[in-house]
XYZ file of C-alpha atoms in Angstrom:
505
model
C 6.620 3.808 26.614
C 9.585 6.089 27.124
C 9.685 9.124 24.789
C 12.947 9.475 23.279
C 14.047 11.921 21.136
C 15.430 10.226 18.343
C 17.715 12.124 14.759
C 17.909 9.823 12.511
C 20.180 11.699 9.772
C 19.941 9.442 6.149
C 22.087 11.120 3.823
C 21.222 8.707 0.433
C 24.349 10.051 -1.734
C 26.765 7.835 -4.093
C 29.786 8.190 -4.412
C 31.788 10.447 -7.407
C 33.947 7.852 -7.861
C 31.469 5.386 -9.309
C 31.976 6.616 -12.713
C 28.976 4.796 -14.659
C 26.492 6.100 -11.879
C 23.383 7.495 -12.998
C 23.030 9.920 -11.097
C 27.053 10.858 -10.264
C 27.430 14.033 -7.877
C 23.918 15.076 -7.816
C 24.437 16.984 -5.000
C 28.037 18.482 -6.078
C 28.281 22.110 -7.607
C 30.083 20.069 -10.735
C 27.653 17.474 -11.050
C 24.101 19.773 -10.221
C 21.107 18.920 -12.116
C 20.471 22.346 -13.217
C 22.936 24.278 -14.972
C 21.039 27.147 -14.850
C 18.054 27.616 -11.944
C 15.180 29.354 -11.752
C 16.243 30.325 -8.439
C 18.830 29.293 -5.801
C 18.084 29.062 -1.548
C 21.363 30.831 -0.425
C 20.042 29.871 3.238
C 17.704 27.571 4.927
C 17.624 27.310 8.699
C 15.538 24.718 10.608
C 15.859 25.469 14.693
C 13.775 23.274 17.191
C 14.478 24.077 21.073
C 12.478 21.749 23.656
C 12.243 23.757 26.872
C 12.383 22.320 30.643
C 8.682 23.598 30.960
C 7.234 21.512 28.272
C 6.917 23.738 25.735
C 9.376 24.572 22.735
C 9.723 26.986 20.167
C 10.377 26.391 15.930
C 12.323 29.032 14.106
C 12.608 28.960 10.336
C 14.629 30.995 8.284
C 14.805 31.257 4.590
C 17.023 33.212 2.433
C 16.305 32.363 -1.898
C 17.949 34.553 -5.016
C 15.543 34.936 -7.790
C 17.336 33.943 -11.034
C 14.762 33.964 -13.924
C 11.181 34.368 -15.002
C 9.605 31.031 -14.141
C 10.432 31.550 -10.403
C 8.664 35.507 -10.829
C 5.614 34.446 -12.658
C 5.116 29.966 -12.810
C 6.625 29.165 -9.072
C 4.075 31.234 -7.095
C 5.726 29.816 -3.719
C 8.659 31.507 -4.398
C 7.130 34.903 -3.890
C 5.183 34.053 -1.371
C 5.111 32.536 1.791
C 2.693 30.376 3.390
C 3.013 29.984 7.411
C 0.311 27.607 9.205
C -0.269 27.079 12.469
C -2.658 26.339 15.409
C -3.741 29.581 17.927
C -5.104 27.225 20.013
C -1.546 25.808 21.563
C 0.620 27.824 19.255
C 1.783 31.877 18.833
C 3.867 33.272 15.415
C 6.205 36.150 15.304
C 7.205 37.210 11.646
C 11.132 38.564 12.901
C 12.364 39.680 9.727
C 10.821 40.204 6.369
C 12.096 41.494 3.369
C 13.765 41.502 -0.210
C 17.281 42.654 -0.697
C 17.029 44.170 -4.499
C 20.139 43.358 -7.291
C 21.295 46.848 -6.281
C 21.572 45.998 -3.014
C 18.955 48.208 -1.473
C 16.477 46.367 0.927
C 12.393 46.794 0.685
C 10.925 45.458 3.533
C 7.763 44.198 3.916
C 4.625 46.695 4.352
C 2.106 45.710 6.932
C -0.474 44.991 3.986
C 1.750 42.255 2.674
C 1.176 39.831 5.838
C -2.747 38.303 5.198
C -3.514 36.375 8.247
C -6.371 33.712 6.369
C -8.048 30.353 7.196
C -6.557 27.779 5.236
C -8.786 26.216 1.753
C -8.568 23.192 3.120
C -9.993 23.858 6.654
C -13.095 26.294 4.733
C -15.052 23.216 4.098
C -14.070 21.711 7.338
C -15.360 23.413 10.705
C -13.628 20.971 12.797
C -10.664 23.124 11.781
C -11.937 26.966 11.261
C -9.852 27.910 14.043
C -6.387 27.222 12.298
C -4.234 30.032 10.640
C -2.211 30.308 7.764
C -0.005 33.379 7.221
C 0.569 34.679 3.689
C 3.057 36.551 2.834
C 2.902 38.348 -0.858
C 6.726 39.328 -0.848
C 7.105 43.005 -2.120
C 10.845 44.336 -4.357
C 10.479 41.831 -6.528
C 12.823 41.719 -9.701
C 15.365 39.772 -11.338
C 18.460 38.875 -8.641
C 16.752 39.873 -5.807
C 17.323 37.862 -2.525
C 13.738 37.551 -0.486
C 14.795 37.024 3.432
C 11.891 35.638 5.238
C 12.614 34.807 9.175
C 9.879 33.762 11.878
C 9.402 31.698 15.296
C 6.450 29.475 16.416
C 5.920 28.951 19.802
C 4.065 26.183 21.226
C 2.879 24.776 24.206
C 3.495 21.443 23.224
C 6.527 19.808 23.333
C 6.379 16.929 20.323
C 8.273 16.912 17.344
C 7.604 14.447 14.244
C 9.003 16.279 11.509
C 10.851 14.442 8.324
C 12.607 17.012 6.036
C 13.751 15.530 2.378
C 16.438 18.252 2.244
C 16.627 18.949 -1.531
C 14.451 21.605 -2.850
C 12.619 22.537 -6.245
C 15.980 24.384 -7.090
C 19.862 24.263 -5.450
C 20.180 24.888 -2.015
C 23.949 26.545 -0.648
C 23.444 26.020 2.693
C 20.842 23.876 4.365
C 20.832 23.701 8.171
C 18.539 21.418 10.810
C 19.298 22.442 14.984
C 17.590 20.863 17.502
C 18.595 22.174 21.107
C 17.319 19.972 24.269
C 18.729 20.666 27.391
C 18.997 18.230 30.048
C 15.892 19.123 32.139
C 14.046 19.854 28.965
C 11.091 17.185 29.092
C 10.658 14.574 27.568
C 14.102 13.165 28.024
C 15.757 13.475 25.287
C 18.320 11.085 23.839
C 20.340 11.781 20.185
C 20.696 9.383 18.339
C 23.600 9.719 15.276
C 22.650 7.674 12.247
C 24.509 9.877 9.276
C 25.331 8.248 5.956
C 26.953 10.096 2.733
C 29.327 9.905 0.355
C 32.393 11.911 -1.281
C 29.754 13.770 -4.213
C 27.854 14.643 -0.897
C 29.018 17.774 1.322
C 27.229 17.365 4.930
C 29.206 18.461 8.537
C 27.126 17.231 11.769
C 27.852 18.737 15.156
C 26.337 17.136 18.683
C 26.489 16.702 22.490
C 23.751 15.746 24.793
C 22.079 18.681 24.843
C 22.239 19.720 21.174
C 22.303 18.921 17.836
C 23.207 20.288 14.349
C 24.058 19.145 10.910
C 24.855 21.081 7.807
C 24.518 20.460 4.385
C 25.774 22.704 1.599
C 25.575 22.788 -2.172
C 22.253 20.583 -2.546
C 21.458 19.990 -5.914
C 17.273 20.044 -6.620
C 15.006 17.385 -6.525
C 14.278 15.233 -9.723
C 11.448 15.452 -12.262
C 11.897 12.416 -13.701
C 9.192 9.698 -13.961
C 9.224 6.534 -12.656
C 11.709 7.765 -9.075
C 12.032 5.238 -6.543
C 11.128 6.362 -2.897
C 12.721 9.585 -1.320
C 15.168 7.181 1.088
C 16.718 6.231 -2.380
C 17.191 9.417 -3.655
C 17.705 12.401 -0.787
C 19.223 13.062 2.294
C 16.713 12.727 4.866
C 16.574 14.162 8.454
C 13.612 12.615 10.650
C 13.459 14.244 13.935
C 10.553 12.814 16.522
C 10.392 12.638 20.102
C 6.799 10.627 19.645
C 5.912 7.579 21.981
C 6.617 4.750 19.146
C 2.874 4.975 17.557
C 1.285 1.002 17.878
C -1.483 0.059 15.643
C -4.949 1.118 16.116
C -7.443 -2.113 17.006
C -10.070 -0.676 18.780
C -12.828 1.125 17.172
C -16.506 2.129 18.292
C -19.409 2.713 16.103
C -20.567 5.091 13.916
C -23.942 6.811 14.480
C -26.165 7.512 11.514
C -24.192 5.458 9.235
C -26.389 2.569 9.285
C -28.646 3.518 6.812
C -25.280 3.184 4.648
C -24.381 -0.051 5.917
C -27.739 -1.999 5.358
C -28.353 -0.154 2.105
C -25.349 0.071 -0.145
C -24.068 -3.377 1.029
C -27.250 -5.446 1.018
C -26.614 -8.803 -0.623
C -23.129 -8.221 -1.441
C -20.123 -10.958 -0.894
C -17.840 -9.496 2.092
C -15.370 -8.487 -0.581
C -17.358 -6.226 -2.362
C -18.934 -4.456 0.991
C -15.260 -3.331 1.945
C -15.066 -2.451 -1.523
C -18.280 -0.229 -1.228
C -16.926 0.949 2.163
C -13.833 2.355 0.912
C -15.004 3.988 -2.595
C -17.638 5.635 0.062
C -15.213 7.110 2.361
C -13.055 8.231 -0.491
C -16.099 10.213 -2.576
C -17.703 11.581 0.501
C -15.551 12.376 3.093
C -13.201 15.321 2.066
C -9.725 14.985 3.106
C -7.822 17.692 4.517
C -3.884 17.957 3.911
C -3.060 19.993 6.951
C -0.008 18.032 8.158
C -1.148 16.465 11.926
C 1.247 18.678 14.049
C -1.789 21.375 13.405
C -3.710 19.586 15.484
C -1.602 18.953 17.604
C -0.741 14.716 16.473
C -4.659 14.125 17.567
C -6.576 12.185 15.614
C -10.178 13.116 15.606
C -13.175 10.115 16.964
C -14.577 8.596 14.022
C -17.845 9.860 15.017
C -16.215 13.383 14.662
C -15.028 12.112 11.108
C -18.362 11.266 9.503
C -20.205 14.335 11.152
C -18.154 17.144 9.814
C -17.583 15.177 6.100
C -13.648 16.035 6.669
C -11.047 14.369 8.167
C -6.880 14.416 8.229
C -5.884 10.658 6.324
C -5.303 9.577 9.615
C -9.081 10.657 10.443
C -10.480 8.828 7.813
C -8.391 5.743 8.229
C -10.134 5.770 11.987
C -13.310 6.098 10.255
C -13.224 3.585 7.579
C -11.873 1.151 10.081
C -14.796 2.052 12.194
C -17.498 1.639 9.474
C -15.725 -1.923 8.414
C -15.598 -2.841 12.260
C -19.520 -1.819 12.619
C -20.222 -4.320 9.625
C -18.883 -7.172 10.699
C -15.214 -7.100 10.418
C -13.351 -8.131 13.216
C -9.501 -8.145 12.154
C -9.179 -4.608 11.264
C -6.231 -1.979 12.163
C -4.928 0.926 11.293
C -0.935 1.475 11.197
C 0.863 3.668 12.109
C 1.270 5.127 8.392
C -2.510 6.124 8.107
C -3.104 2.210 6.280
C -6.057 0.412 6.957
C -5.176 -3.500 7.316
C -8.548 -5.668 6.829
C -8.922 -9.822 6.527
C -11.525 -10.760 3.953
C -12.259 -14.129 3.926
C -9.079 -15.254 5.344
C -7.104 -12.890 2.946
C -5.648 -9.617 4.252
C -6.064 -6.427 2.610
C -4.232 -2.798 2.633
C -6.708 -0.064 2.081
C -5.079 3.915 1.526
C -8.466 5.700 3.271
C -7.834 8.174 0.424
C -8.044 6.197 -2.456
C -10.321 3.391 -3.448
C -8.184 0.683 -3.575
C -8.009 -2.664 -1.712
C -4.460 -4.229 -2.268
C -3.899 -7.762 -1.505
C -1.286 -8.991 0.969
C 1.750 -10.610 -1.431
C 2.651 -13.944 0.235
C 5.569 -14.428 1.972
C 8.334 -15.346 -0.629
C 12.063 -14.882 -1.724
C 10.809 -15.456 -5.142
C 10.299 -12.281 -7.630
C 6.529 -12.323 -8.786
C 5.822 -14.043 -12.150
C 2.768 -12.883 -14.625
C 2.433 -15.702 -17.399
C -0.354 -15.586 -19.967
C -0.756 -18.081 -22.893
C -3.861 -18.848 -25.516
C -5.728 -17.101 -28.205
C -5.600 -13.399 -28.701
C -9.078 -12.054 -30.222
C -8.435 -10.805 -33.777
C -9.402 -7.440 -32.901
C -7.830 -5.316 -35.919
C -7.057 -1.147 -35.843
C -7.360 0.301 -39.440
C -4.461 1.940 -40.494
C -3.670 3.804 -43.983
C -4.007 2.346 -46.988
C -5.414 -2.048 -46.114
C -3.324 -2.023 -43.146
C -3.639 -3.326 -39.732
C -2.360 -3.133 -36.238
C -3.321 -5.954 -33.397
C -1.948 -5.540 -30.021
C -0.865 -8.053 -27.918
C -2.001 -8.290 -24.431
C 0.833 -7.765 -21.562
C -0.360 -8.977 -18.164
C -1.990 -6.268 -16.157
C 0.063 -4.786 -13.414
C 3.168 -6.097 -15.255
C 6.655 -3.955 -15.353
C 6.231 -3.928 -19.078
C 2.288 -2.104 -18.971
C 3.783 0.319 -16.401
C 6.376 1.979 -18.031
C 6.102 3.827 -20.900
C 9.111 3.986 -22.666
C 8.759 7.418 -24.406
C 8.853 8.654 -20.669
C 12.556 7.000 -20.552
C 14.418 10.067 -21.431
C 18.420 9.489 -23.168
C 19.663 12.493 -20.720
C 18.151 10.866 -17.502
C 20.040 11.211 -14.578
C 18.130 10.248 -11.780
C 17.769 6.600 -10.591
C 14.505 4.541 -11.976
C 11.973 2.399 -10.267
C 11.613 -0.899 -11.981
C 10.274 -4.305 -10.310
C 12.209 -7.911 -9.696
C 9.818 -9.548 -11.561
C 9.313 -12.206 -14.549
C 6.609 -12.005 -17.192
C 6.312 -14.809 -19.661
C 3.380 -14.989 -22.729
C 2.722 -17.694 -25.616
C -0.191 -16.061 -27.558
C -1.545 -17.172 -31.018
C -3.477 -14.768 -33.333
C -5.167 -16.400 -35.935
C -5.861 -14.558 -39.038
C -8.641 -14.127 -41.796
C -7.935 -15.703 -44.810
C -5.613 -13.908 -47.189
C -4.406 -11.837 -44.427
C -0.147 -11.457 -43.708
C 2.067 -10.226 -41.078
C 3.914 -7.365 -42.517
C 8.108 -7.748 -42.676
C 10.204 -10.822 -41.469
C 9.421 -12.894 -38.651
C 11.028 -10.929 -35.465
C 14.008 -12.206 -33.632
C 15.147 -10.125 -30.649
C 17.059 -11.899 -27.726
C 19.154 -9.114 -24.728
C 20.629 -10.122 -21.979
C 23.067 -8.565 -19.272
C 24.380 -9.654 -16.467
C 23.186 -8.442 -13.260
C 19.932 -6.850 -15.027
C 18.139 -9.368 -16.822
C 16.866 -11.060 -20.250
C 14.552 -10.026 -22.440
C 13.052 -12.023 -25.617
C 10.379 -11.659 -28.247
C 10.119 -13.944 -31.278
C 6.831 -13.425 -33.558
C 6.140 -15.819 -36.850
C 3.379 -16.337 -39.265
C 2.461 -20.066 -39.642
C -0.233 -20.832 -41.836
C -2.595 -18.324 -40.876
C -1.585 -18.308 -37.013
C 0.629 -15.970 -35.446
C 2.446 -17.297 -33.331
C 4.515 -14.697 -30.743
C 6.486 -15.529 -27.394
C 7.935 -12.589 -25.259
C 9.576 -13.027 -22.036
C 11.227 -10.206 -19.815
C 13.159 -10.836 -16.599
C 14.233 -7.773 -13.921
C 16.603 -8.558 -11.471
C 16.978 -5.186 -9.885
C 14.141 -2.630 -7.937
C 16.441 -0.075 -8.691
C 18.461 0.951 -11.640
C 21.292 2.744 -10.743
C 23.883 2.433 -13.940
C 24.141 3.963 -16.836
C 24.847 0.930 -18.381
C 21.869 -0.814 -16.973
C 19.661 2.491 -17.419
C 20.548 2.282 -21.341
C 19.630 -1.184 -21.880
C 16.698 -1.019 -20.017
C 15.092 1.724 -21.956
C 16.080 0.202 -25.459
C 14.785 -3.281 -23.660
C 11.408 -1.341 -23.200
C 11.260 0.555 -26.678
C 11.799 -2.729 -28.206
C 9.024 -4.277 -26.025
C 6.548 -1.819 -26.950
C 7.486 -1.813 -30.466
C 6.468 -5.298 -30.954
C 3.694 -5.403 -28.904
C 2.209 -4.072 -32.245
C 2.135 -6.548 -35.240
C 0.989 -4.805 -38.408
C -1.396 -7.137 -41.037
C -2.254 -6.600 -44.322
């Protein structure tokens, strides 16, 4: 397939003038997250250049202020550096080190300062002993000091995957990505201009067809709120790649030596329950290693070399555990281009993460949001409380919206966007009571609706010694952008929790 070398620029702001926005100007100087940061990039500088030889060169430059205390003593990576990368196709050149104090005198960086190391999580891993990482303990440290940190890696390869989420872990002035290809530079290169923003958003992009650059200033930092929906909703995004379009993986061989596991652990089990086995064995005994694949130069390693070293890259153990499930019996089994394993059980297709242990089940095909309903009995199980009280807890369905938010997480001052679920959940449960036993206060009456986010209802009773409670809770939305919305939401959810409790006496 043709390599093209594709920027795809997605700048996910909102606009200032959308003045019940959650998260209005996040990215502005007025409307930044953090008043007052730990510490502020001044500079960073992303520079690919793809050369007509095959090789190309990365240079990264960073320029951060140190504001306060937590970026001296609890953010360790802001006084140090960490560099990695591969001597066996690759060459770094530290060009400028050093810290610029409040006083404006410069302390550059002693010799002692650069520790050329193997990285922790190749020192369990052999396949990868030859890999580098370059740490830099920064020297001149102090309050409003400026650390300047500048190097190049050279490589004799030629691909780029790289996606940068452009917000940092504090404000970033200036943020720049430059890619330079010129015409005879192979592959062929191609740019491709897919930029989005908005007004609260500050971004300039420059290209031709030999060159590209874009430029984003005043970034506010990246959210530490719960519940966030995926980086494309929140960030500006630059994904540069000149990678053949990656297909699925289909074709696996088998694993030596791993029989012994395959006739032992899964011996009389359903099919089911030997992927099952499969997967929590790959995940507890095969360690996986974080280095990011352009360390090894975008190779993934043979599943055989997988299960002999005990380490693998997640896309080296999805190989594997698609191997092992192949060598068992399975014979619809990929592995996509995201590092997922795809498996058919029984005529029902599974995802598998390769480093995790669980098996998630294809959703069907369907406009409609999903629906958890649960009526009958609800065992009289009671908590003691002071005095001859009582708490019983009613069930919500597992998985539900409703048992994966906790409310106390919603904060009042929120201001990024939440992660809910278009989804319905419906229950009719009955409690029934010993005898002489109450529910304690009025029967409850709660019914919220607004347009455009949903319903909620809850009504509990006593009758005779039954209680009786119906809840129901509809989502319209994934995402909750409005302030409006966000506000009923979270009372929708404090109220839902609140009277998932019914105190007895």
């Amino acid at each position: 397939m043709k390599k093209i070398l594709i920027l795809v620029l997605v700048a996910l702001g909102f606009s200032a003038g959308a003045q019940n926005s959650v998260y209005q100007g996040v990215y502005s100087k007025q409307g930044d997250l953090s008043k007052s940061p730990d510490a502020e990039y001044q500079l960073i500088r992303r520079h690919y250049t793809l050369n007509a030889d095959g090789t190309s060169e990365f240079n990264f430059r960073k320029e951060i202020t140190i504001i306060r205390n937590k970026a001296l003593t609890a953010y360790a990576d802001k006084g140090e550096s960490f560099i990695l990368w591969n001597p066996d196709f690759q060459t770094l050149k530290i060009n400028e080190c050093y810290t610029i104090q409040a006083d404006g005198k410069r302390v550059d960086m002693p010799k002692a300062g650069f520790i050329e190391q193997l990285p922790s999580n190749c020192v369990d891993c052999g396949r990868y002993n030859h890999i580098r990482e370059m740490a830099i303990v920064h020297t001149g440290m102090e309050y409003g000091c400026t650390i300047v940190l500048d190097y190049t890696i050279k490589s004799k390869s030629a691909i780029l995957d790289e996606r940068l989420i452009i917000p940092q872990d504090c404000p970033v002035k200036k943020y720049e990505v430059i890619v330079d290809a010129p015409k005879n530079a192979q592959p062929k290169t191609n740019f491709t201009n897919a930029l989005t923003g908005a007004p609260a958003f500050n971004c300039e992009t420059q290209h031709n067809e030999e060159s590209f650059r874009v430029v984003y200033t005043n970034v506010g930092q990246t959210y530490v709120d719960s519940y966030l929906p995926a980086a494309e909703e929140l960030y500006p995004i630059v994904t540069i790649s000149n990678k053949e379009q990656a297909q699925p993986i289909t074709s696996f061989e088998s694993v030596k030596d791993a029989e012994i596991l395959l006739t032992t652990e899964l011996q009389d089990n359903d099919k089911l329950t030997w992927a099952k086995n499969i997967c929590t064995y790959v995940n507890e005994n095969i360690k996986t290693n974080d280095i990011p694949l352009s360390a090894t130069n975008y190779k993934i390693a043979p599943a055989q070399e997988t299960w002999a070293s005990n380490c693998g890259t997640k896309m080296d153990k999805a190989v594997l555990l698609a191997s092992l499930l192949h060598q068992v019996g399975f014979d619809k089994v990929a592995v996509s281009a995201e590092g997922n394993v795809i498996v058919v059980v029984e005529g029902t297709e599974y995802t598998i993460l390769p480093h995790s242990s669980n098996l998630t089940k294809a959703a069907p095909a369907s406009n409609e949001a999903p629906r958890f309903v649960i009526s009958g009995d609800v065992p009289f199980q009671p908590t003691p409380m002071a005095g001859s009280y009582y708490k019983v807890k009613l069930p919500s369905a597992p998985g539900s919206l409703s048992t994966r938010i906790n409310p106390a997480a919603l904060s009042s001052m929120r201001k990024a966007p939440l992660q809910v679920a278009n989804e319905t959940e419906s229950y009719s449960q009955t409690i029934t009571l010993p005898d002489g036993m109450k529910m304690v206060g009025k029967p409850i009456a709660v019914k919220k609706a607004l347009k455009g986010l949903g319903t909620m209802e809850i009504n509990i009773r006593q009758e005779g010694s039954k209680i009786i409670a119906t809840r129901s809770l509809t989502i319209e939305r994934d995402i909750i952008k409005e302030a409006k919305e966000y506000k009923a939401f979270r009372q929708w959810m404090q109220l839902w929790w609140q009277y998932n409790e019914i105190i007895v006496k």
